[in-house]
Amino acid sequence: MKKIKPEALPYQYRLIFSKKSNQINKTWEANIRLETIQEFINFQYELLVEEAANQFEIKLKILGINTPKLLIPGNGPAVFEKSYPQLSGEYRIEIANMDGIKNIFKIKISKDKIRLLKNLQKSFVDFIIE
């Protein structure tokens, strides 16, 4: 019997960058959601990420996945999510995987939209703007 290998995916992770309004203090926030392309059947795992941000740079280092605190069945990708209040200007987004390989994106955030300026390395992260 011949074994069938699953098709290799072009990316391992998806970075979703979006803006959302904060209704309480009438401001907006930039939201980063980093998730695995692979979906898990039994639980929704947490993506462990070391995050560092300064004036015009956000660095995310993927450390692995963690089991959920409540073992309630669910499915979907492993997820890390973080909001940043009122980002404006050009930013460098660096994502490093567990092997030390980095993807670097340059984006521009204005009041009404987010634009991808450059994808400096294509490798393991799919960048999506919502």
CSV table of N, CA, C and O in Angstrom, one decimal:
chain,number,residue,atom,x,y,z
A,1,MET,N,0.8,-1.2,0.0
A,1,MET,CA,0.0,0.0,0.0
A,1,MET,C,0.9,1.2,0.0
A,1,MET,O,1.8,1.4,0.8
A,2,LYS,N,0.6,2.2,-0.9
A,2,LYS,CA,1.4,3.4,-1.0
A,2,LYS,C,0.9,4.4,-0.1
A,2,LYS,O,-0.3,4.7,0.0
A,3,LYS,N,1.8,5.1,0.7
A,3,LYS,CA,1.4,6.2,1.6
A,3,LYS,C,1.3,7.5,0.8
A,3,LYS,O,2.1,7.8,-0.1
A,4,ILE,N,0.2,8.2,1.1
A,4,ILE,CA,0.0,9.5,0.5
A,4,ILE,C,0.4,10.6,1.4
A,4,ILE,O,0.0,10.7,2.6
A,5,LYS,N,1.4,11.4,1.0
A,5,LYS,CA,1.8,12.6,1.8
A,5,LYS,C,0.9,13.8,1.5
A,5,LYS,O,0.5,14.0,0.4
A,6,PRO,N,0.6,14.5,2.6
A,6,PRO,CA,-0.2,15.7,2.4
A,6,PRO,C,0.6,16.7,1.6
A,6,PRO,O,1.8,16.8,1.7
A,7,GLU,N,-0.1,17.5,0.9
A,7,GLU,CA,0.5,18.6,0.1
A,7,GLU,C,1.2,19.6,1.0
A,7,GLU,O,0.6,20.0,2.0
A,8,ALA,N,2.4,20.0,0.6
A,8,ALA,CA,3.2,21.0,1.4
A,8,ALA,C,2.5,22.3,1.2
A,8,ALA,O,2.2,22.7,0.1
A,9,LEU,N,2.3,23.0,2.3
A,9,LEU,CA,1.7,24.4,2.3
A,9,LEU,C,2.8,25.4,2.0
A,9,LEU,O,3.9,25.3,2.5
A,10,PRO,N,2.5,26.5,1.3
A,10,PRO,CA,3.5,27.5,1.0
A,10,PRO,C,3.9,28.3,2.2
A,10,PRO,O,5.0,28.9,2.3
A,11,TYR,N,3.0,28.4,3.2
A,11,TYR,CA,3.3,29.2,4.4
A,11,TYR,C,3.0,28.3,5.6
A,11,TYR,O,2.2,27.4,5.6
A,12,GLN,N,3.7,28.6,6.8
A,12,GLN,CA,3.4,28.0,8.0
A,12,GLN,C,2.5,28.8,8.9
A,12,GLN,O,1.8,28.3,9.8
A,13,TYR,N,2.6,30.2,8.7
A,13,TYR,CA,1.8,31.1,9.6
A,13,TYR,C,1.2,32.2,8.7
A,13,TYR,O,1.6,32.4,7.6
A,14,ARG,N,0.2,32.8,9.3
A,14,ARG,CA,-0.6,33.9,8.7
A,14,ARG,C,-0.6,35.0,9.7
A,14,ARG,O,-0.9,34.9,10.8
A,15,LEU,N,-0.1,36.2,9.2
A,15,LEU,CA,-0.1,37.4,10.0
A,15,LEU,C,-1.2,38.3,9.5
A,15,LEU,O,-1.2,38.8,8.3
A,16,ILE,N,-2.3,38.6,10.3
A,16,ILE,CA,-3.4,39.4,9.9
A,16,ILE,C,-3.3,40.7,10.6
A,16,ILE,O,-3.3,40.7,11.9
A,17,PHE,N,-3.2,41.8,9.9
A,17,PHE,CA,-3.0,43.1,10.4
A,17,PHE,C,-4.3,43.9,10.1
A,17,PHE,O,-4.8,43.9,9.0
A,18,SER,N,-5.0,44.4,11.2
A,18,SER,CA,-6.2,45.1,11.0
A,18,SER,C,-6.3,46.3,11.9
A,18,SER,O,-5.5,46.4,12.9
A,19,LYS,N,-7.3,47.1,11.7
A,19,LYS,CA,-7.6,48.3,12.5
A,19,LYS,C,-9.0,48.0,13.1
A,19,LYS,O,-9.9,47.6,12.5
A,20,LYS,N,-9.1,48.3,14.4
A,20,LYS,CA,-10.4,48.2,15.0
A,20,LYS,C,-10.6,49.5,15.9
A,20,LYS,O,-9.7,50.0,16.5
A,21,SER,N,-11.9,49.9,16.0
A,21,SER,CA,-12.1,51.1,16.9
A,21,SER,C,-12.4,50.6,18.3
A,21,SER,O,-13.0,49.6,18.6
A,22,ASN,N,-12.0,51.5,19.2
A,22,ASN,CA,-12.3,51.3,20.6
A,22,ASN,C,-13.4,52.2,21.0
A,22,ASN,O,-13.2,53.5,21.0
A,23,GLN,N,-14.6,51.7,21.2
A,23,GLN,CA,-15.8,52.5,21.4
A,23,GLN,C,-15.8,53.2,22.7
A,23,GLN,O,-16.4,54.2,22.9
A,24,ILE,N,-15.0,52.7,23.7
A,24,ILE,CA,-15.0,53.3,25.0
A,24,ILE,C,-14.4,54.7,25.0
A,24,ILE,O,-14.9,55.6,25.5
A,25,ASN,N,-13.2,54.8,24.4
A,25,ASN,CA,-12.5,56.1,24.4
A,25,ASN,C,-12.4,56.7,23.0
A,25,ASN,O,-11.6,57.6,22.8
A,26,LYS,N,-13.2,56.2,22.1
A,26,LYS,CA,-13.3,56.8,20.8
A,26,LYS,C,-12.0,56.9,20.0
A,26,LYS,O,-11.7,57.9,19.4
A,27,THR,N,-11.2,55.9,20.1
A,27,THR,CA,-9.9,55.8,19.4
A,27,THR,C,-9.9,54.5,18.6
A,27,THR,O,-10.9,53.8,18.6
A,28,TRP,N,-8.8,54.3,17.8
A,28,TRP,CA,-8.7,53.1,17.1
A,28,TRP,C,-7.4,52.4,17.5
A,28,TRP,O,-6.5,53.0,18.0
A,29,GLU,N,-7.3,51.1,17.2
A,29,GLU,CA,-6.1,50.3,17.6
A,29,GLU,C,-5.7,49.5,16.4
A,29,GLU,O,-6.6,49.0,15.6
A,30,ALA,N,-4.4,49.3,16.2
A,30,ALA,CA,-3.9,48.3,15.2
A,30,ALA,C,-3.9,46.9,15.9
A,30,ALA,O,-3.5,46.8,17.0
A,31,ASN,N,-4.4,46.0,15.2
A,31,ASN,CA,-4.5,44.6,15.8
A,31,ASN,C,-3.7,43.6,15.0
A,31,ASN,O,-3.8,43.6,13.8
A,32,ILE,N,-2.8,42.9,15.7
A,32,ILE,CA,-2.0,41.9,15.0
A,32,ILE,C,-2.5,40.5,15.5
A,32,ILE,O,-2.6,40.3,16.7
A,33,ARG,N,-2.8,39.7,14.5
A,33,ARG,CA,-3.2,38.3,14.8
A,33,ARG,C,-2.2,37.4,14.0
A,33,ARG,O,-2.2,37.4,12.8
A,34,LEU,N,-1.4,36.6,14.8
A,34,LEU,CA,-0.5,35.7,14.2
A,34,LEU,C,-1.1,34.3,14.5
A,34,LEU,O,-1.4,34.0,15.6
A,35,GLU,N,-1.3,33.5,13.4
A,35,GLU,CA,-1.9,32.2,13.6
A,35,GLU,C,-1.2,31.1,12.7
A,35,GLU,O,-0.6,31.5,11.7
A,36,THR,N,-1.3,29.9,13.1
A,36,THR,CA,-0.8,28.8,12.3
A,36,THR,C,-1.7,28.6,11.1
A,36,THR,O,-2.9,28.8,11.2
A,37,ILE,N,-1.1,28.2,10.0
A,37,ILE,CA,-1.9,27.8,8.9
A,37,ILE,C,-2.6,26.4,9.2
A,37,ILE,O,-3.8,26.2,8.9
A,38,GLN,N,-1.9,25.6,9.9
A,38,GLN,CA,-2.4,24.3,10.3
A,38,GLN,C,-3.5,24.5,11.3
A,38,GLN,O,-3.4,25.2,12.3
A,39,GLU,N,-4.6,23.8,11.1
A,39,GLU,CA,-5.7,23.9,12.1
A,39,GLU,C,-5.7,22.6,12.9
A,39,GLU,O,-5.4,21.5,12.4
A,40,PHE,N,-6.0,22.8,14.2
A,40,PHE,CA,-6.0,21.6,15.1
A,40,PHE,C,-7.5,21.2,15.3
A,40,PHE,O,-8.4,22.1,15.4
A,41,ILE,N,-7.7,19.9,15.5
A,41,ILE,CA,-9.0,19.4,15.6
A,41,ILE,C,-9.5,19.3,17.0
A,41,ILE,O,-10.7,19.7,17.3
A,42,ASN,N,-8.7,19.0,18.0
A,42,ASN,CA,-9.2,18.8,19.3
A,42,ASN,C,-9.3,20.0,20.2
A,42,ASN,O,-10.2,20.2,20.9
A,43,PHE,N,-8.3,20.9,20.1
A,43,PHE,CA,-8.3,22.1,20.9
A,43,PHE,C,-7.9,23.3,20.1
A,43,PHE,O,-7.3,23.2,19.1
A,44,GLN,N,-8.2,24.5,20.6
A,44,GLN,CA,-7.7,25.7,20.0
A,44,GLN,C,-6.5,26.1,20.9
A,44,GLN,O,-6.6,26.6,22.0
A,45,TYR,N,-5.3,25.9,20.3
A,45,TYR,CA,-4.0,26.1,21.0
A,45,TYR,C,-3.7,27.6,21.0
A,45,TYR,O,-4.1,28.3,20.1
A,46,GLU,N,-2.9,27.9,22.0
A,46,GLU,CA,-2.3,29.3,22.1
A,46,GLU,C,-0.9,29.3,21.4
A,46,GLU,O,-0.1,28.4,21.7
A,47,LEU,N,-0.7,30.2,20.5
A,47,LEU,CA,0.6,30.4,19.9
A,47,LEU,C,1.5,31.2,20.9
A,47,LEU,O,1.2,32.3,21.2
A,48,LEU,N,2.6,30.6,21.4
A,48,LEU,CA,3.5,31.3,22.3
A,48,LEU,C,4.4,32.2,21.5
A,48,LEU,O,5.2,31.7,20.6
A,49,VAL,N,4.4,33.5,21.8
A,49,VAL,CA,5.2,34.5,21.0
A,49,VAL,C,5.8,35.4,22.0
A,49,VAL,O,5.2,35.9,22.9
A,50,GLU,N,7.1,35.7,21.8
A,50,GLU,CA,7.8,36.7,22.6
A,50,GLU,C,7.7,38.0,21.7
A,50,GLU,O,8.1,38.0,20.6
A,51,GLU,N,7.1,39.0,22.3
A,51,GLU,CA,6.8,40.2,21.6
A,51,GLU,C,7.6,41.4,22.1
A,51,GLU,O,7.8,41.5,23.3
A,52,ALA,N,8.2,42.2,21.2
A,52,ALA,CA,8.9,43.4,21.6
A,52,ALA,C,8.5,44.5,20.6
A,52,ALA,O,8.5,44.2,19.4
A,53,ALA,N,8.2,45.7,21.1
A,53,ALA,CA,7.8,46.8,20.2
A,53,ALA,C,8.5,48.0,20.7
A,53,ALA,O,8.7,48.3,21.9
A,54,ASN,N,9.0,48.8,19.7
A,54,ASN,CA,9.5,50.1,20.1
A,54,ASN,C,8.9,51.1,19.1
A,54,ASN,O,7.9,50.8,18.5
A,55,GLN,N,9.4,52.3,18.9
A,55,GLN,CA,8.7,53.4,18.2
A,55,GLN,C,8.2,53.0,16.8
A,55,GLN,O,7.1,53.2,16.5
A,56,PHE,N,9.1,52.3,16.0
A,56,PHE,CA,8.6,52.0,14.6
A,56,PHE,C,9.0,50.6,14.2
A,56,PHE,O,9.2,50.3,13.1
A,57,GLU,N,9.0,49.7,15.2
A,57,GLU,CA,9.3,48.3,14.9
A,57,GLU,C,8.6,47.4,15.9
A,57,GLU,O,8.5,47.7,17.1
A,58,ILE,N,8.1,46.3,15.3
A,58,ILE,CA,7.4,45.2,16.1
A,58,ILE,C,8.1,43.9,15.8
A,58,ILE,O,8.2,43.5,14.7
A,59,LYS,N,8.6,43.2,16.9
A,59,LYS,CA,9.3,42.0,16.7
A,59,LYS,C,8.5,40.9,17.4
A,59,LYS,O,8.1,41.0,18.5
A,60,LEU,N,8.2,39.8,16.6
A,60,LEU,CA,7.5,38.6,17.2
A,60,LEU,C,8.4,37.4,17.0
A,60,LEU,O,8.8,37.1,15.9
A,61,LYS,N,8.7,36.7,18.1
A,61,LYS,CA,9.5,35.5,18.0
A,61,LYS,C,8.6,34.3,18.4
A,61,LYS,O,8.1,34.3,19.6
A,62,ILE,N,8.4,33.4,17.5
A,62,ILE,CA,7.5,32.3,17.8
A,62,ILE,C,8.3,31.3,18.6
A,62,ILE,O,9.4,30.8,18.3
A,63,LEU,N,7.7,30.9,19.8
A,63,LEU,CA,8.4,30.0,20.7
A,63,LEU,C,7.8,28.6,20.7
A,63,LEU,O,8.4,27.6,21.1
A,64,GLY,N,6.5,28.4,20.2
A,64,GLY,CA,5.9,27.2,20.1
A,64,GLY,C,4.4,27.3,20.4
A,64,GLY,O,3.8,28.4,20.2
A,65,ILE,N,3.7,26.2,20.7
A,65,ILE,CA,2.3,26.3,21.0
A,65,ILE,C,2.1,25.8,22.5
A,65,ILE,O,2.9,25.0,23.0
A,66,ASN,N,1.0,26.2,23.1
A,66,ASN,CA,0.6,25.8,24.4
A,66,ASN,C,-0.8,25.3,24.4
A,66,ASN,O,-1.6,25.8,23.7
A,67,THR,N,-1.0,24.3,25.3
A,67,THR,CA,-2.4,23.8,25.4
A,67,THR,C,-3.2,24.8,26.1
A,67,THR,O,-2.8,25.6,26.9
A,68,PRO,N,-4.5,24.8,25.8
A,68,PRO,CA,-5.4,25.8,26.4
A,68,PRO,C,-5.6,25.5,27.9
A,68,PRO,O,-5.4,24.4,28.4
A,69,LYS,N,-5.8,26.6,28.7
A,69,LYS,CA,-6.0,26.5,30.1
A,69,LYS,C,-7.2,25.7,30.5
A,69,LYS,O,-7.2,24.9,31.4
A,70,LEU,N,-8.3,25.9,29.7
A,70,LEU,CA,-9.5,25.1,29.9
A,70,LEU,C,-9.5,24.1,28.7
A,70,LEU,O,-9.5,24.4,27.6
A,71,LEU,N,-9.6,22.8,29.1
A,71,LEU,CA,-9.6,21.8,28.1
A,71,LEU,C,-11.0,21.5,27.5
A,71,LEU,O,-11.6,20.5,27.6
A,72,ILE,N,-11.5,22.6,26.9
A,72,ILE,CA,-12.8,22.5,26.3
A,72,ILE,C,-12.6,22.2,24.8
A,72,ILE,O,-11.8,22.9,24.2
A,73,PRO,N,-13.2,21.2,24.2
A,73,PRO,CA,-13.0,20.9,22.8
A,73,PRO,C,-13.3,22.1,21.9
A,73,PRO,O,-14.2,22.9,22.2
A,74,GLY,N,-12.5,22.2,20.9
A,74,GLY,CA,-12.7,23.2,19.9
A,74,GLY,C,-11.7,22.9,18.7
A,74,GLY,O,-10.9,22.0,18.8
A,75,ASN,N,-11.8,23.7,17.7
A,75,ASN,CA,-10.9,23.5,16.6
A,75,ASN,C,-10.4,24.8,16.0
A,75,ASN,O,-11.0,25.9,16.3
A,76,GLY,N,-9.4,24.8,15.2
A,76,GLY,CA,-8.9,26.0,14.6
A,76,GLY,C,-7.4,26.1,14.7
A,76,GLY,O,-6.7,25.2,15.3
A,77,PRO,N,-6.8,27.2,14.3
A,77,PRO,CA,-5.4,27.4,14.3
A,77,PRO,C,-4.9,27.8,15.7
A,77,PRO,O,-5.7,28.3,16.6
A,78,ALA,N,-3.6,27.7,16.0
A,78,ALA,CA,-3.1,28.2,17.2
A,78,ALA,C,-2.9,29.7,17.0
A,78,ALA,O,-2.5,30.2,15.9
A,79,VAL,N,-3.2,30.6,18.0
A,79,VAL,CA,-3.3,32.0,17.8
A,79,VAL,C,-2.6,32.8,18.8
A,79,VAL,O,-2.6,32.5,20.0
A,80,PHE,N,-2.0,33.9,18.4
A,80,PHE,CA,-1.4,35.0,19.2
A,80,PHE,C,-2.1,36.3,18.7
A,80,PHE,O,-2.1,36.5,17.5
A,81,GLU,N,-2.6,37.1,19.6
A,81,GLU,CA,-3.2,38.3,19.2
A,81,GLU,C,-2.8,39.5,20.2
A,81,GLU,O,-2.7,39.3,21.4
A,82,LYS,N,-2.6,40.6,19.6
A,82,LYS,CA,-2.1,41.8,20.4
A,82,LYS,C,-2.6,43.1,19.7
A,82,LYS,O,-2.6,43.1,18.5
A,83,SER,N,-3.1,44.0,20.5
A,83,SER,CA,-3.5,45.3,19.9
A,83,SER,C,-2.5,46.4,20.4
A,83,SER,O,-2.0,46.4,21.5
A,84,TYR,N,-2.4,47.4,19.5
A,84,TYR,CA,-1.5,48.5,19.7
A,84,TYR,C,-2.3,49.8,19.5
A,84,TYR,O,-2.8,50.0,18.4
A,85,PRO,N,-2.3,50.7,20.5
A,85,PRO,CA,-3.1,51.9,20.3
A,85,PRO,C,-2.5,52.9,19.4
A,85,PRO,O,-1.3,53.2,19.5
A,86,GLN,N,-3.3,53.3,18.4
A,86,GLN,CA,-3.0,54.5,17.5
A,86,GLN,C,-1.6,54.4,16.9
A,86,GLN,O,-0.8,55.4,17.0
A,87,LEU,N,-1.2,53.4,16.2
A,87,LEU,CA,0.0,53.4,15.5
A,87,LEU,C,-0.2,54.3,14.2
A,87,LEU,O,-1.2,54.3,13.6
A,88,SER,N,0.9,55.0,13.9
A,88,SER,CA,0.9,55.8,12.7
A,88,SER,C,2.3,56.0,12.1
A,88,SER,O,3.2,56.2,12.9
A,89,GLY,N,2.4,55.9,10.8
A,89,GLY,CA,3.7,56.0,10.1
A,89,GLY,C,4.1,54.7,9.6
A,89,GLY,O,3.3,53.7,9.4
A,90,GLU,N,5.4,54.6,9.3
A,90,GLU,CA,6.0,53.3,8.7
A,90,GLU,C,6.6,52.5,9.8
A,90,GLU,O,7.2,53.0,10.7
A,91,TYR,N,6.3,51.2,9.7
A,91,TYR,CA,6.8,50.2,10.7
A,91,TYR,C,7.4,49.0,10.0
A,91,TYR,O,7.1,48.6,8.9
A,92,ARG,N,8.4,48.5,10.8
A,92,ARG,CA,9.1,47.3,10.3
A,92,ARG,C,8.6,46.2,11.2
A,92,ARG,O,8.6,46.3,12.5
A,93,ILE,N,8.0,45.1,10.6
A,93,ILE,CA,7.5,44.0,11.4
A,93,ILE,C,8.4,42.8,11.1
A,93,ILE,O,8.6,42.4,10.0
A,94,GLU,N,9.0,42.3,12.2
A,94,GLU,CA,9.9,41.1,12.0
A,94,GLU,C,9.3,39.9,12.8
A,94,GLU,O,8.9,40.0,13.9
A,95,ILE,N,9.2,38.8,12.1
A,95,ILE,CA,8.7,37.6,12.7
A,95,ILE,C,9.8,36.5,12.5
A,95,ILE,O,10.3,36.2,11.4
A,96,ALA,N,10.2,35.9,13.7
A,96,ALA,CA,11.2,34.9,13.7
A,96,ALA,C,10.6,33.6,14.1
A,96,ALA,O,9.8,33.5,15.1
A,97,ASN,N,10.9,32.5,13.4
A,97,ASN,CA,10.4,31.2,13.8
A,97,ASN,C,11.3,30.5,14.7
A,97,ASN,O,12.4,31.1,15.1
A,98,MET,N,11.0,29.3,15.2
A,98,MET,CA,11.8,28.6,16.2
A,98,MET,C,13.2,28.2,15.6
A,98,MET,O,14.1,28.0,16.4
A,99,ASP,N,13.4,28.2,14.3
A,99,ASP,CA,14.7,27.9,13.7
A,99,ASP,C,15.5,29.2,13.6
A,99,ASP,O,16.6,29.1,13.1
A,100,GLY,N,15.0,30.3,13.9
A,100,GLY,CA,15.7,31.6,13.8
A,100,GLY,C,15.6,32.2,12.4
A,100,GLY,O,16.1,33.3,12.2
A,101,ILE,N,14.8,31.6,11.5
A,101,ILE,CA,14.5,32.2,10.2
A,101,ILE,C,13.6,33.4,10.4
A,101,ILE,O,12.6,33.3,11.2
A,102,LYS,N,13.9,34.5,9.7
A,102,LYS,CA,13.0,35.7,9.9
A,102,LYS,C,12.3,36.1,8.6
A,102,LYS,O,12.8,36.0,7.5
A,103,ASN,N,11.1,36.6,8.8
A,103,ASN,CA,10.4,37.3,7.7
A,103,ASN,C,10.3,38.8,8.2
A,103,ASN,O,10.0,39.1,9.3
A,104,ILE,N,10.5,39.7,7.2
A,104,ILE,CA,10.5,41.1,7.6
A,104,ILE,C,9.5,41.8,6.6
A,104,ILE,O,9.7,41.6,5.4
A,105,PHE,N,8.6,42.6,7.1
A,105,PHE,CA,7.7,43.3,6.4
A,105,PHE,C,7.8,44.8,6.7
A,105,PHE,O,8.0,45.1,7.9
A,106,LYS,N,7.6,45.7,5.7
A,106,LYS,CA,7.5,47.1,6.0
A,106,LYS,C,6.1,47.5,5.7
A,106,LYS,O,5.6,47.2,4.6
A,107,ILE,N,5.4,48.2,6.6
A,107,ILE,CA,4.1,48.6,6.4
A,107,ILE,C,3.9,50.1,6.7
A,107,ILE,O,4.8,50.7,7.4
A,108,LYS,N,2.9,50.7,6.1
A,108,LYS,CA,2.6,52.1,6.4
A,108,LYS,C,1.2,52.2,7.0
A,108,LYS,O,0.2,51.7,6.3
A,109,ILE,N,1.0,52.8,8.1
A,109,ILE,CA,-0.3,52.9,8.7
A,109,ILE,C,-0.7,54.4,8.7
A,109,ILE,O,0.0,55.3,9.2
A,110,SER,N,-1.8,54.7,8.1
A,110,SER,CA,-2.4,56.1,8.2
A,110,SER,C,-3.7,56.0,8.9
A,110,SER,O,-4.2,54.9,9.2
A,111,LYS,N,-4.4,57.1,9.0
A,111,LYS,CA,-5.6,57.1,9.8
A,111,LYS,C,-6.7,56.2,9.1
A,111,LYS,O,-7.5,55.6,9.8
A,112,ASP,N,-6.7,56.2,7.8
A,112,ASP,CA,-7.8,55.4,7.1
A,112,ASP,C,-7.4,54.1,6.5
A,112,ASP,O,-8.2,53.3,6.1
A,113,LYS,N,-6.0,53.7,6.5
A,113,LYS,CA,-5.7,52.4,5.9
A,113,LYS,C,-4.3,52.0,6.3
A,113,LYS,O,-3.5,52.7,6.8
A,114,ILE,N,-4.1,50.7,6.0
A,114,ILE,CA,-2.8,50.0,6.3
A,114,ILE,C,-2.3,49.5,4.9
A,114,ILE,O,-3.1,48.9,4.2
A,115,ARG,N,-1.1,49.8,4.6
A,115,ARG,CA,-0.5,49.3,3.3
A,115,ARG,C,0.8,48.6,3.5
A,115,ARG,O,1.6,49.0,4.3
A,116,LEU,N,1.0,47.5,2.8
A,116,LEU,CA,2.2,46.7,2.8
A,116,LEU,C,3.2,47.4,1.8
A,116,LEU,O,2.9,47.5,0.6
A,117,LEU,N,4.3,47.9,2.3
A,117,LEU,CA,5.3,48.6,1.4
A,117,LEU,C,6.3,47.6,0.8
A,117,LEU,O,6.6,47.7,-0.3
A,118,LYS,N,6.8,46.7,1.7
A,118,LYS,CA,7.8,45.7,1.2
A,118,LYS,C,7.7,44.5,2.0
A,118,LYS,O,7.4,44.5,3.2
A,119,ASN,N,7.9,43.4,1.3
A,119,ASN,CA,8.0,42.1,1.9
A,119,ASN,C,9.5,41.7,1.6
A,119,ASN,O,9.8,41.4,0.5
A,120,LEU,N,10.4,41.9,2.6
A,120,LEU,CA,11.8,41.8,2.4
A,120,LEU,C,12.3,40.4,2.2
A,120,LEU,O,13.3,40.1,1.6
A,121,GLN,N,11.5,39.4,2.7
A,121,GLN,CA,11.9,38.0,2.6
A,121,GLN,C,10.6,37.2,2.4
A,121,GLN,O,9.7,37.3,3.3
A,122,LYS,N,10.5,36.4,1.5
A,122,LYS,CA,9.4,35.5,1.4
A,122,LYS,C,9.8,34.1,1.9
A,122,LYS,O,10.7,33.5,1.4
A,123,SER,N,9.1,33.7,2.9
A,123,SER,CA,9.5,32.3,3.4
A,123,SER,C,8.3,31.6,4.1
A,123,SER,O,7.7,30.8,3.5
A,124,PHE,N,8.0,32.0,5.3
A,124,PHE,CA,7.0,31.1,6.0
A,124,PHE,C,5.8,31.9,6.5
A,124,PHE,O,4.9,31.3,7.1
A,125,VAL,N,5.7,33.2,6.3
A,125,VAL,CA,4.5,34.0,6.8
A,125,VAL,C,3.8,34.6,5.6
A,125,VAL,O,4.3,35.3,4.8
A,126,ASP,N,2.4,34.4,5.6
A,126,ASP,CA,1.5,35.0,4.7
A,126,ASP,C,1.0,36.3,5.4
A,126,ASP,O,0.4,36.2,6.4
A,127,PHE,N,1.2,37.5,4.8
A,127,PHE,CA,0.8,38.7,5.4
A,127,PHE,C,-0.5,39.2,4.8
A,127,PHE,O,-0.7,39.3,3.6
A,128,ILE,N,-1.5,39.4,5.6
A,128,ILE,CA,-2.9,39.8,5.2
A,128,ILE,C,-3.3,41.1,5.9
A,128,ILE,O,-3.1,41.2,7.1
A,129,ILE,N,-3.9,42.0,5.1
A,129,ILE,CA,-4.4,43.2,5.7
A,129,ILE,C,-5.9,43.2,5.6
A,129,ILE,O,-6.4,42.9,4.5
A,130,GLU,N,-6.6,43.3,6.7
A,130,GLU,CA,-8.1,43.3,6.7
A,130,GLU,C,-8.6,44.7,6.9
A,130,GLU,O,-8.0,45.5,7.5
